[in-house]
Coordinates of C-alpha atoms and ligand atoms in Angstrom, one line a residue:
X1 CA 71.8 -229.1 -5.9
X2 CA 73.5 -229.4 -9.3
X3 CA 76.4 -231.3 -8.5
X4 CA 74.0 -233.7 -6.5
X5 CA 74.5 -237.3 -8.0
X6 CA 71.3 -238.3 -9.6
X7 CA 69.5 -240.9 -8.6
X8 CA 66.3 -242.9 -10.0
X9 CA 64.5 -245.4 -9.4
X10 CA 62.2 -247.8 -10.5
X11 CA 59.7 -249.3 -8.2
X12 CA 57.1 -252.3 -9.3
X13 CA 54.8 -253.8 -7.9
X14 CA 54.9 -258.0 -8.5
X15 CA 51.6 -258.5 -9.2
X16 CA 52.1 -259.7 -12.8
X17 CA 54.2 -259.9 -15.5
X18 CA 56.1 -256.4 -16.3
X19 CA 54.1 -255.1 -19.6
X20 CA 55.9 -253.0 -22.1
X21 CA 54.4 -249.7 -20.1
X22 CA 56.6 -250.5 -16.8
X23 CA 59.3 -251.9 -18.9
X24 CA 59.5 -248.2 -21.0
X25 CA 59.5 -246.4 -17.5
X26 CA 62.2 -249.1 -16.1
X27 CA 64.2 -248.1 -19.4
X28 CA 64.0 -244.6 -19.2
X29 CA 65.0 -244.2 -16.0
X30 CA 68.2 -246.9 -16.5
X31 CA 68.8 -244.6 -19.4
X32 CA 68.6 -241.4 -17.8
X33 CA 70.8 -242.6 -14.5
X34 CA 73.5 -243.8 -17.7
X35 CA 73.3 -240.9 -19.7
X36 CA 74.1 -238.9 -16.3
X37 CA 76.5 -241.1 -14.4
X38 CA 73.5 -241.5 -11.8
X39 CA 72.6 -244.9 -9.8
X40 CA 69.7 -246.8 -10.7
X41 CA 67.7 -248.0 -8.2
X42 CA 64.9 -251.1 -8.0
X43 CA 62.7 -251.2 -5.6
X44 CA 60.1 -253.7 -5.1
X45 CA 56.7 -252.2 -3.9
X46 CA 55.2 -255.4 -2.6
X47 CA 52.8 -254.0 0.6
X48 CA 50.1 -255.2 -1.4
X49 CA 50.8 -258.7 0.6
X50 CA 47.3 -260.3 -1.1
X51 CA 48.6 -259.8 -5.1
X52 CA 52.4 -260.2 -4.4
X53 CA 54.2 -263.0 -5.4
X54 CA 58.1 -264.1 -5.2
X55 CA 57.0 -265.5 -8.8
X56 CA 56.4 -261.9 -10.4
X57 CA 59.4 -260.5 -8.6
X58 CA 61.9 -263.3 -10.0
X59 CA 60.1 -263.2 -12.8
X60 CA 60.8 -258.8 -12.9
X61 CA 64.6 -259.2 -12.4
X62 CA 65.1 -261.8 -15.4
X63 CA 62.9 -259.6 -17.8
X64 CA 65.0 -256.4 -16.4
X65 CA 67.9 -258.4 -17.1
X66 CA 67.0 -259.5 -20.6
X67 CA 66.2 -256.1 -21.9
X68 CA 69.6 -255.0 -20.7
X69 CA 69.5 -253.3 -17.8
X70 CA 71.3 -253.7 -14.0
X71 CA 71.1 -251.7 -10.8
X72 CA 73.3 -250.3 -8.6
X73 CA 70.7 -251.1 -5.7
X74 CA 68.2 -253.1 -4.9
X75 CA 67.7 -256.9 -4.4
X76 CA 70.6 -258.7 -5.8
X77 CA 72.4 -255.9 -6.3
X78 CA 75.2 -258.0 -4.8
X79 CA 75.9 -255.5 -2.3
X80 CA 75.8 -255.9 1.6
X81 CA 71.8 -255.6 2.6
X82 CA 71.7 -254.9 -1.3
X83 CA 72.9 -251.1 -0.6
X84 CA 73.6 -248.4 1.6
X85 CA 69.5 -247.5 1.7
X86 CA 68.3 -251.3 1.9
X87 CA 66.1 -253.4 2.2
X88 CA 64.6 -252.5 -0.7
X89 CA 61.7 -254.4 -0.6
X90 CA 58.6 -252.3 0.8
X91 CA 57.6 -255.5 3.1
X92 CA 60.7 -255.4 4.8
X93 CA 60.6 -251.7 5.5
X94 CA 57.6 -251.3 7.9
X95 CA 59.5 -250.5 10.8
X96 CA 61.2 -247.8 9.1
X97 CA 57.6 -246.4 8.2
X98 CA 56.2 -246.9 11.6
X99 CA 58.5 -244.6 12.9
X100 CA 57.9 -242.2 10.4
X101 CA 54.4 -242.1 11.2
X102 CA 55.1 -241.4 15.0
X103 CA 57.4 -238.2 14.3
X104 CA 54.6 -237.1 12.0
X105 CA 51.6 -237.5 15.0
X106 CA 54.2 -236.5 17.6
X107 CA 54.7 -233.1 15.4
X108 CA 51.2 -232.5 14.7
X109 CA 51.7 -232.9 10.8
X110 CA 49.5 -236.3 11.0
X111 CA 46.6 -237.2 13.1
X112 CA 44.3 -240.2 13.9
X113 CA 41.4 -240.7 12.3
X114 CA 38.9 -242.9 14.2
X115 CA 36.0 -242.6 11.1
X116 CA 34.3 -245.9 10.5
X117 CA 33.7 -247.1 7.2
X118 CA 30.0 -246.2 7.4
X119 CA 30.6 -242.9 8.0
X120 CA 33.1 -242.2 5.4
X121 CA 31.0 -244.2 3.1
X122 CA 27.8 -242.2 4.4
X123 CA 29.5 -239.1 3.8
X124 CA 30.4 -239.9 0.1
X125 CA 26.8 -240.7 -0.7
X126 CA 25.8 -237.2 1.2
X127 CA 28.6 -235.6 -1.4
X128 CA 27.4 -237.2 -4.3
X129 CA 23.6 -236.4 -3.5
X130 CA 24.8 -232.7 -3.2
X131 CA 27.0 -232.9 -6.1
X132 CA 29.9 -232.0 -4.1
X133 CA 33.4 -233.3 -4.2
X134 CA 33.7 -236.6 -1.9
X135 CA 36.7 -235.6 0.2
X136 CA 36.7 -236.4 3.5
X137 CA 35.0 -233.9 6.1
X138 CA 37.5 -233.4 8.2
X139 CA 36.1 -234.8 11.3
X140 CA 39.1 -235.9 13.1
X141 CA 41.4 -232.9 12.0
X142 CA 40.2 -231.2 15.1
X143 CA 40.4 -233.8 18.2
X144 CA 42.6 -232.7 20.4
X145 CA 45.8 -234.5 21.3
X146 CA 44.5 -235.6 24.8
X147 CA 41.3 -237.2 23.1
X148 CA 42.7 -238.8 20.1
X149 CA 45.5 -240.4 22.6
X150 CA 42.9 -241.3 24.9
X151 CA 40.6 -243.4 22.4
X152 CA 43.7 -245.2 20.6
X153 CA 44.7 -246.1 24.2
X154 CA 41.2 -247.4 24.8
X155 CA 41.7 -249.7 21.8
X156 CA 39.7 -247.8 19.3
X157 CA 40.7 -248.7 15.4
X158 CA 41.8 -245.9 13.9
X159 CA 43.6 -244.4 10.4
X160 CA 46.4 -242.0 10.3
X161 CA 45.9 -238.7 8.0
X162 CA 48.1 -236.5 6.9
X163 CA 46.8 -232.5 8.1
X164 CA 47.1 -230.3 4.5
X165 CA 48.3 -227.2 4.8
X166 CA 45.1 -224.9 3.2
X167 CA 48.0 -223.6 -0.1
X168 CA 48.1 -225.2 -3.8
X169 CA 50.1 -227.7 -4.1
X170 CA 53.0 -227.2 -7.1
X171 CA 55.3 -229.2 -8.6
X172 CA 57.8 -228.7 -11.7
X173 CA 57.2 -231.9 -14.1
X174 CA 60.0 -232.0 -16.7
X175 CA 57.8 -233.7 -19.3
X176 CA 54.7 -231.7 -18.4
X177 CA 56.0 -228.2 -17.1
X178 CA 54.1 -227.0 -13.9
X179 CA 51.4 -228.5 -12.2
X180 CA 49.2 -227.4 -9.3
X181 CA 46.5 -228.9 -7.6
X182 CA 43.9 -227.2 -5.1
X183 CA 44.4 -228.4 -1.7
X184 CA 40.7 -229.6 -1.5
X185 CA 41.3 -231.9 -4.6
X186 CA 43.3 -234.0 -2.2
X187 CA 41.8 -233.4 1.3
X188 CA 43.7 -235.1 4.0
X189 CA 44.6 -238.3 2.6
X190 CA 45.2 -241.7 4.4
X191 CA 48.7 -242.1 5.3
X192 CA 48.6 -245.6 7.2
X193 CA 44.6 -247.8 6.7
X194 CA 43.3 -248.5 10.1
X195 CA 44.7 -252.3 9.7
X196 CA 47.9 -250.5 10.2
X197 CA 48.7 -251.1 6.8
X198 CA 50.6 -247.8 5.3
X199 CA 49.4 -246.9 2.2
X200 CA 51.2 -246.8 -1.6
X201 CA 51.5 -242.9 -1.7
X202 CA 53.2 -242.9 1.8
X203 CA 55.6 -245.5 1.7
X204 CA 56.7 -244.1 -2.0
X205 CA 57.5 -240.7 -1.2
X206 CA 59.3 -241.8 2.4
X207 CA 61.4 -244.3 0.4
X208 CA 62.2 -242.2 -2.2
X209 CA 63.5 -239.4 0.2
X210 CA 65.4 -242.0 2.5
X211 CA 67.2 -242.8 -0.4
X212 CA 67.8 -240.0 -2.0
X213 CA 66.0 -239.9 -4.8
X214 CA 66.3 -237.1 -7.3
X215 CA 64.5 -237.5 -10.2
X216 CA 60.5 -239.4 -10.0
X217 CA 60.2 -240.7 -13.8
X218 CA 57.1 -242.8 -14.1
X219 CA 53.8 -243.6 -15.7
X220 CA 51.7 -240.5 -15.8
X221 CA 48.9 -243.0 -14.3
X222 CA 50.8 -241.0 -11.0
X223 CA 49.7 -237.8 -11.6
X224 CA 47.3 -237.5 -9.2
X225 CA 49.1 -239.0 -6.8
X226 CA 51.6 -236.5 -7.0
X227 CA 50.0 -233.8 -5.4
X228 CA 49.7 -236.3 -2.3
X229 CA 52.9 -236.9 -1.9
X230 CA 54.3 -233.8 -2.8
X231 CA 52.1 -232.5 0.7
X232 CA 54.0 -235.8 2.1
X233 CA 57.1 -234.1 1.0
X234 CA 56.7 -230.9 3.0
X235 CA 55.3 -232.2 6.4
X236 CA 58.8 -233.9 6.5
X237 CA 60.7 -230.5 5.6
X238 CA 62.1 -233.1 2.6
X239 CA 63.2 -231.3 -0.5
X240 CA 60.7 -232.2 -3.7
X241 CA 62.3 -234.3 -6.5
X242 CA 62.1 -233.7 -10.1
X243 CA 59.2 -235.3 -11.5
X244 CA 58.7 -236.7 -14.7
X245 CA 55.8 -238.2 -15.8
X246 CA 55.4 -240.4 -18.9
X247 CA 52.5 -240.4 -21.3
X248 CA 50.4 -243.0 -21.5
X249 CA 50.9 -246.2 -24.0
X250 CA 47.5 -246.4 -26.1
X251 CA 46.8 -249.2 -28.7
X252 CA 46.1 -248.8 -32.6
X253 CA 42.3 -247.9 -31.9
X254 CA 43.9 -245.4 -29.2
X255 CA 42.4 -246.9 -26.2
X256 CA 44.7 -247.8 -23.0
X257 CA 47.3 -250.2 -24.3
X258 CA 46.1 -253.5 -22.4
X259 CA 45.9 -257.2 -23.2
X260 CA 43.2 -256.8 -25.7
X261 CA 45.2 -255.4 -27.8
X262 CA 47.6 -258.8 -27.8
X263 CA 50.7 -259.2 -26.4
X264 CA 51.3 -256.5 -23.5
X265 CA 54.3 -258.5 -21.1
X266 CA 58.3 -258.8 -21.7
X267 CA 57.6 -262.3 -21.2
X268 CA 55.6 -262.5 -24.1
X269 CA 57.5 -260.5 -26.3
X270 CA 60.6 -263.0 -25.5
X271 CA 59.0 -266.0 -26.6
X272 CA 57.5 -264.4 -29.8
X273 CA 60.7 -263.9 -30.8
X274 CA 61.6 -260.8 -30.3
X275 CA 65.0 -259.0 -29.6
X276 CA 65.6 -257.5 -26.4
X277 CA 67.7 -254.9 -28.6
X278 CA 64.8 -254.7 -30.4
X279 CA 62.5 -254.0 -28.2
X280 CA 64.7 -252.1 -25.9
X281 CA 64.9 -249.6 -29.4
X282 CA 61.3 -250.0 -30.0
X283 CA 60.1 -248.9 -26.3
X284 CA 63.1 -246.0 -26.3
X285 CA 61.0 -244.5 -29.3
X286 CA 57.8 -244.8 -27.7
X287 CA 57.5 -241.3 -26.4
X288 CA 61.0 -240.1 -26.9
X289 CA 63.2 -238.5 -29.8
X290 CA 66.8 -237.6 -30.4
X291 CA 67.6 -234.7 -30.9
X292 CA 67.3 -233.2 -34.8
X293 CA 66.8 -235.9 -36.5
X294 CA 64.7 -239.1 -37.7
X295 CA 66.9 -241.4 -36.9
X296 CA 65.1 -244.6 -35.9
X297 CA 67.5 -247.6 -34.8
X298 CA 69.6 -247.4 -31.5
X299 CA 71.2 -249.9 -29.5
X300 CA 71.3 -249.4 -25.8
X301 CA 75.2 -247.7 -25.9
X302 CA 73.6 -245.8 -28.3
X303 CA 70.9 -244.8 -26.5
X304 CA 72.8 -243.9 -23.2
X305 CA 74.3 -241.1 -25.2
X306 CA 71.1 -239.3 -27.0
X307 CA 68.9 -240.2 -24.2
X308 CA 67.5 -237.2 -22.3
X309 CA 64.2 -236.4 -20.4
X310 CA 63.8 -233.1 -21.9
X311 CA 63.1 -234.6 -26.0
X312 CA 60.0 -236.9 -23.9
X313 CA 56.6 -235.8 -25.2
X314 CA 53.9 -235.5 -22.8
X315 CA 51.5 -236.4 -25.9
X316 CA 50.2 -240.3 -25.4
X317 CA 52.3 -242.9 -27.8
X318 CA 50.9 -245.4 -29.9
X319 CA 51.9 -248.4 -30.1
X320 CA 52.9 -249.7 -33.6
X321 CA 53.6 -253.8 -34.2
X322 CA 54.6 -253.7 -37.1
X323 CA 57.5 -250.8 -36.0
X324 CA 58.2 -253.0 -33.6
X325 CA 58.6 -256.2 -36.2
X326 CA 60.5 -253.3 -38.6
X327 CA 63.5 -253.3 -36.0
X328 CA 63.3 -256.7 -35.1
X329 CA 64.2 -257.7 -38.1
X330 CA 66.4 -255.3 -38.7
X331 CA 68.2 -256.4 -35.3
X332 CA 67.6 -260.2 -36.5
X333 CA 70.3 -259.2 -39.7
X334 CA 72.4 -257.4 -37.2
X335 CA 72.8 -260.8 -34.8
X336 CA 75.1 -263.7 -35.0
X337 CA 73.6 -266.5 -36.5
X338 CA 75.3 -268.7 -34.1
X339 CA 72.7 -266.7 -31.4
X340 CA 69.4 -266.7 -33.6
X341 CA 70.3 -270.4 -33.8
X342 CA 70.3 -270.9 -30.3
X343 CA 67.2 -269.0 -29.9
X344 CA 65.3 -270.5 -32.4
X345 CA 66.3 -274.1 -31.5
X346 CA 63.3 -274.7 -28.6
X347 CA 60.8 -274.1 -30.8
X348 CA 62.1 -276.8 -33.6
X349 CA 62.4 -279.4 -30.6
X350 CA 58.9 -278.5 -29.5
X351 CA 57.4 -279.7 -32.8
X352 CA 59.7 -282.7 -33.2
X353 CA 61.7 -281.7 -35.6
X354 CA 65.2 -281.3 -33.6
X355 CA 66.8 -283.3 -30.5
X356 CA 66.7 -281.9 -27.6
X357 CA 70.3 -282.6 -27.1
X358 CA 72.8 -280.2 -28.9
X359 CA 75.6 -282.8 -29.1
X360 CA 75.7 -283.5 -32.6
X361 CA 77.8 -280.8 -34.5
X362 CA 76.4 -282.2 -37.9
X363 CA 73.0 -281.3 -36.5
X364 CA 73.7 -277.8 -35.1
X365 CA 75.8 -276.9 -38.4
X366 CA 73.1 -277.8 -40.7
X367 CA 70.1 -276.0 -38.2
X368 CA 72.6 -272.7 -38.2
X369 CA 72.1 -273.0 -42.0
X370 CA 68.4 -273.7 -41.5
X371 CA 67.5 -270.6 -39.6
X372 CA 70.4 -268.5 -41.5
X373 CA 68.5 -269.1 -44.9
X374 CA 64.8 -267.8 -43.4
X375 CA 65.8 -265.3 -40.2
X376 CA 65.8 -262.2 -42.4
X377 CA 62.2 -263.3 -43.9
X378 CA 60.4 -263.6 -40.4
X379 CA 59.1 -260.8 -38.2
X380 CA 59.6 -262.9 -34.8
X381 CA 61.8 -265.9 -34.6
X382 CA 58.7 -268.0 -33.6
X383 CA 57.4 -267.3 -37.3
X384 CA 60.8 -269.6 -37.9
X385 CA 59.6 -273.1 -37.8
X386 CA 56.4 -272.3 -40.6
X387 CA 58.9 -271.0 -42.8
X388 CA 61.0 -274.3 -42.5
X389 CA 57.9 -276.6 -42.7
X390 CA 58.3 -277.7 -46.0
X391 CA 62.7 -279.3 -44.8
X392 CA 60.8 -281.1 -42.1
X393 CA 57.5 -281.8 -42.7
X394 CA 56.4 -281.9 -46.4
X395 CA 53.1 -283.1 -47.3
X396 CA 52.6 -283.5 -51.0
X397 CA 49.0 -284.6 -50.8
X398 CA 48.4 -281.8 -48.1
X399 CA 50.4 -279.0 -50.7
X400 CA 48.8 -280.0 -53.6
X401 CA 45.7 -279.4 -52.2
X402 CA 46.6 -275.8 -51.9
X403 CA 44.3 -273.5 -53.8
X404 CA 47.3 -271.7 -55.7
X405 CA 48.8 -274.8 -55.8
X406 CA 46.5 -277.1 -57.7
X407 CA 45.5 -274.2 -60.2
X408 CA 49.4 -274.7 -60.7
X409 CA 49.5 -278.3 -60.7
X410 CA 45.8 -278.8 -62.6
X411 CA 47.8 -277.7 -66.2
X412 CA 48.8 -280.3 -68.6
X413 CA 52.3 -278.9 -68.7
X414 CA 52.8 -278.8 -65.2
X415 CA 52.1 -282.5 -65.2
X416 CA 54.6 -283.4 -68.6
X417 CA 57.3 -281.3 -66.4
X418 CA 57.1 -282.8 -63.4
X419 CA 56.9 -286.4 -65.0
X420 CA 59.7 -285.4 -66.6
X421 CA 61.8 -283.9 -64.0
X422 CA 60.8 -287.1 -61.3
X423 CA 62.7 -289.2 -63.9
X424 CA 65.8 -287.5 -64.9
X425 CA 66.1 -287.0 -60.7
X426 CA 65.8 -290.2 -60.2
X427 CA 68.4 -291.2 -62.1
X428 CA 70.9 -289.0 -60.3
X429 CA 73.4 -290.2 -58.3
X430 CA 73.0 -288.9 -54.6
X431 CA 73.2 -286.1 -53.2
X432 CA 71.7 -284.2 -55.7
X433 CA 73.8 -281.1 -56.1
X434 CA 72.7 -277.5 -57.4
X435 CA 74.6 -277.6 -60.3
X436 CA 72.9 -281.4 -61.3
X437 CA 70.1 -279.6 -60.4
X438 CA 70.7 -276.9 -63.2
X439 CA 71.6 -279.2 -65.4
X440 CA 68.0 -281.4 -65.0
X441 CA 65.6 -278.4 -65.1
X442 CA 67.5 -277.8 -68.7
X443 CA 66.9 -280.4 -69.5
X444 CA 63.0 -280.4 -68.3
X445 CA 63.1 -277.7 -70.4
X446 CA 64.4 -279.0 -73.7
X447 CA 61.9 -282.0 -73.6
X448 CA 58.7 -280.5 -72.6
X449 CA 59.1 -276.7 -74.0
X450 CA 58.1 -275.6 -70.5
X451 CA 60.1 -272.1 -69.1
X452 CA 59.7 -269.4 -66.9
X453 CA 56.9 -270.2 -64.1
X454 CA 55.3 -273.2 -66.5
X455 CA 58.5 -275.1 -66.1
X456 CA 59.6 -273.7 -61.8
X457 CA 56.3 -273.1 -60.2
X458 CA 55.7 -277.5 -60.3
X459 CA 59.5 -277.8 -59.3
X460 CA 59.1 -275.5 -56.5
X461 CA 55.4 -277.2 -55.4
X462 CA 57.4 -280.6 -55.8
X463 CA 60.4 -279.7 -53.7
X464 CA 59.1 -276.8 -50.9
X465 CA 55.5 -277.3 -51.2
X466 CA 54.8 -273.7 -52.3
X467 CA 55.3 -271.9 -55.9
X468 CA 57.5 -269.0 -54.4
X469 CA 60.3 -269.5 -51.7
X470 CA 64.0 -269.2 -51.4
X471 CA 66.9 -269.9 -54.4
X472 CA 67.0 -273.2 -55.4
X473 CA 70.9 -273.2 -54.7
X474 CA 70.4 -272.6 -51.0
X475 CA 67.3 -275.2 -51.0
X476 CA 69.0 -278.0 -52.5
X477 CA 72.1 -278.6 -50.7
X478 CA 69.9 -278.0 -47.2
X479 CA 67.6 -280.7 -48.1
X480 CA 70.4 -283.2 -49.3
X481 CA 72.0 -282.5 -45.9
X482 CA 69.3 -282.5 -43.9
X483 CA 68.2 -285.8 -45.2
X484 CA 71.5 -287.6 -44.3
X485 CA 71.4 -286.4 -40.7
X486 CA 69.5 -288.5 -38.0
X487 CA 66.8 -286.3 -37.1
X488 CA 63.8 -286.9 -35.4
X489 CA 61.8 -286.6 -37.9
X490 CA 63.6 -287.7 -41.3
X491 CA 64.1 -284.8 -43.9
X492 CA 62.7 -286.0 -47.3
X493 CA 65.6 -286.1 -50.2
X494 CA 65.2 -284.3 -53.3
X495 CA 64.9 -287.9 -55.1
X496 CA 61.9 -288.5 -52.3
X497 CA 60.4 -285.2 -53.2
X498 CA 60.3 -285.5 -56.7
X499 CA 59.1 -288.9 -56.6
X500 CA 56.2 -288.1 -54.3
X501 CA 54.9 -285.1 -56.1
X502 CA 54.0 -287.9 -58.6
X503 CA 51.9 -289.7 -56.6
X504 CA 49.4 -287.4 -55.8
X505 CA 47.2 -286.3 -58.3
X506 CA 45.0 -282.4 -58.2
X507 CA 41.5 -283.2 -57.8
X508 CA 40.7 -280.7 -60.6
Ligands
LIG1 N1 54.6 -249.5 -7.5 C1 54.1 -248.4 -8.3 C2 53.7 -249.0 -9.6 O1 54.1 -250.1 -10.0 C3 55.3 -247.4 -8.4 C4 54.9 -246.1 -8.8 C5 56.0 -245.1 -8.7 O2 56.9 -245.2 -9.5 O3 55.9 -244.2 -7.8 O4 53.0 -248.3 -10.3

């Protein structure tokens, strides 16, 4: 058994977008099969015909993909039939299930249960009126072979039911320890509805025996499935797998992480802005430590080596935004600017402030400069475009207005410096260039007395619409640039900007 090749698997369901709870379970089990020199394995549980859509399953396989991770097997694996245990979609696997259930009646381990609805459903009521556990009765268990044949011969509907053995059921769980559950906590459960349609914990632990896998990590939203499939596991004379379930994901108020609490999908977290590195570190932390230490930033190489099941608490993890905006911007630093460039570029197109083509190199130089100046400021690279505002889109009347601003702005000497600096810029010769600049606010300074904030906060309202912001020196030349390129929407000069800030007054 040790020198058995491990094998995972993960196994959505596309029924939506993958939220950061499947995407953590996806992770650790990529990491786990790494770490080990296992296979990782996707499988797409799509019986659910009503809720699945080829949408959420392309969808899966490009968020997969983003966040860094590949299969060995499963659908465009790239392998014939996508592997030696294909297909690996669920729908395309009923035949292989059908037969399953036959050896199972044929051996006695199953039988058919011909219970309508209204019974079952009358039953329930009966056990909830006696405040007894609603499993079911066990009616059909004892119909005989001849009889049950006989009435799915004559065309009665039936379900098929898996016979459990009267014993505990155990399993190991490596994040949990043992586990046992009485055998009337999960009665004889439904293998296959009377549609025909197998059911989830059925089709699971057949898949995951066919192809071979070892090690069952997933959300422990499974636990009480477990048991079910673990009895699964024995009618078939199937060795168990080790299981390993994960803690649940909670929000800040520690309720079940869900959309209330904002953003919950990969898809999401993409077009905030954020890393897949990032949030491939962020979701590796969410339940999991390495070993002796606090050590708090890992990429996924990184992360292949300290990874192991044994350091994942069973306790529930909360998750933390702003941990999660800590390493993105701590990735955002890491990252070529050339790629946050190329990331952030959609956004700026979507408010009009870039072309949607890429071929001029002016353009793309001067952006690259754009985003490289305000990247490590931003928590998301969606926060980008605000923090640029003031290149593209700078509204003197509209900043002025600004409470901070016009308590600024409302001073006498605010008005003498900025009078004063609109003329001695406006007789500069174009571009304006930082040391100019220097040499003007000096100036400023000599002929109205104004220093310190007196004589920057009204430069800095004048040129960037806001009393605090980055270094002049890295300002200037971007604007002077900027305003020479043909954009979409012009970039005011310096000249422009210092002439305009005269032209509106504060009301106060
Ligand atoms: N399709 C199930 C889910 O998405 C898979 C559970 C499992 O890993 O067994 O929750």
């Amino acid at each position: 058994m040790s020198q058995q090749k491990i094998r995972v698997r993960f196994a959505p369901s596309p029924t939506g977008l993958l939220h950061v709870g499947n995407a953590r379970t996806a992770l650790y089990n990529w990491l786990f099969a790494r770490r080990t020199g296992g296979d990782f394995l996707l499988r797409i549980e799509d019986t659910d015909v009503e809720r699945s859509d080829a949408r959420f399953e392309s969808q899966l396989y490009d968020d997969l993909r983003w966040l860094g991770l590949d299969w060995e097997e499963g659908p465009h694996s790239g392998q014939p039939n996508d592997g030696p245990c294909g297909p690996y979609r669920q729908s395309e696997r009923l035949e292989i299930y059908r037969a399953h259930t036959e050896q199972l009646l044929h051996e006695g381990k199953a039988y058919r249960c011909f219970c309508t609805a209204e019974q079952l459903e009358a039953e329930r009521t009966a056990a909830i009126a006696a405040q007894q556990p609603q499993v079911y009765s066990g009616r059909c268990r004892a119909l005989s072979d001849a009889e049950s044949a006989r009435r799915a011969t004559a065309g009665e509907s039936f379900a098929v039911r898996l016979r459990i053995p009267d014993a505990p059921l155990r399993f190991d769980d490596i994040v949990r320890g043992p586990v046992e559950f009485a055998a009337e906590a999960v009665s004889d459960p439904i293998l296959v509805r009377s549609g025909g349609m197998p059911v989830y914990n059925y089709v699971v632990t057949v898949d995951d025996a066919l192809m071979g896998i070892t090690h069952v990590i997933r959300g422990d939203d499974h636990l009480s499935n477990t048991p079910k499939q673990v009895a699964i596991y024995h009618a078939f004379g199937w060795p168990l797998p080790r299981f390993a379930h994960l803690s649940t994901i909670l929000g800040p108020d520690r309720t079940r992480l869900s959309k209330r609490h904002g953003a919950t999908s990969l898809a999401s977290f993409r077009e905030m802005g954020i890393l897949p590195e990032a949030l491939a570190n962020y979701l590796a932390l969410l339940g999991w430590g390495a070993e002796g230490g606090t050590r708090e930033t890992f990429t996924l190489p990184e992360l292949t080596q300290a990874f192991t099941l044994e350091r994942v608490t069973p306790s529930p993890a909360v998750f933390d935004p702003q941990k999660l905006h800590w390493l993105n911007r701590h990735y955002i630093k890491q990252a070529a600017p050339e790629r946050i460039a190329t990331l952030a570029r959609p956004a700026f197109v979507q408010t009009g402030w870039l072309p949607a083509q890429t071929d001029n190199a002016a353009i793309e130089a001067w952006f690259a400069q754009v985003v490289a100046l305000f990247a490590p400021s931003v928590d998301q690279l969606d926060q980008l475009p605000q923090k640029a505002r003031f290149l593209f889109a700078l509204d003197a009347q509209t900043a002025a207005a600004e409470p901070e601003n016009a308590a600024v702005l409302a001073t006498e000497i605010a008005q003498s410096v900025l009078k004063d600096f609109a003329a001695r810029i406006a007789a500069l010769p174009a571009p304006v260039t930082p040391e100019a600049f220097k040499d003007v606010m000096n100036a400023v300074k000599a002929a109205t007395g104004a220093k310190g904030k007196d004589l920057f906060h009204p430069v800095r309202i004048a040129l960037t619409g806001a009393h605090s912001g980055p270094e002049f020196d890295k300002v200037i030349p971007l604007v002077e640039t900027g305003s020479r390129l043909p954009l979409p929407t012009p970039v005011a000069s310096v000249q422009t900007r210092a002439a305009q800030s005269l032209l509106q007054r504060p009301s106060a």
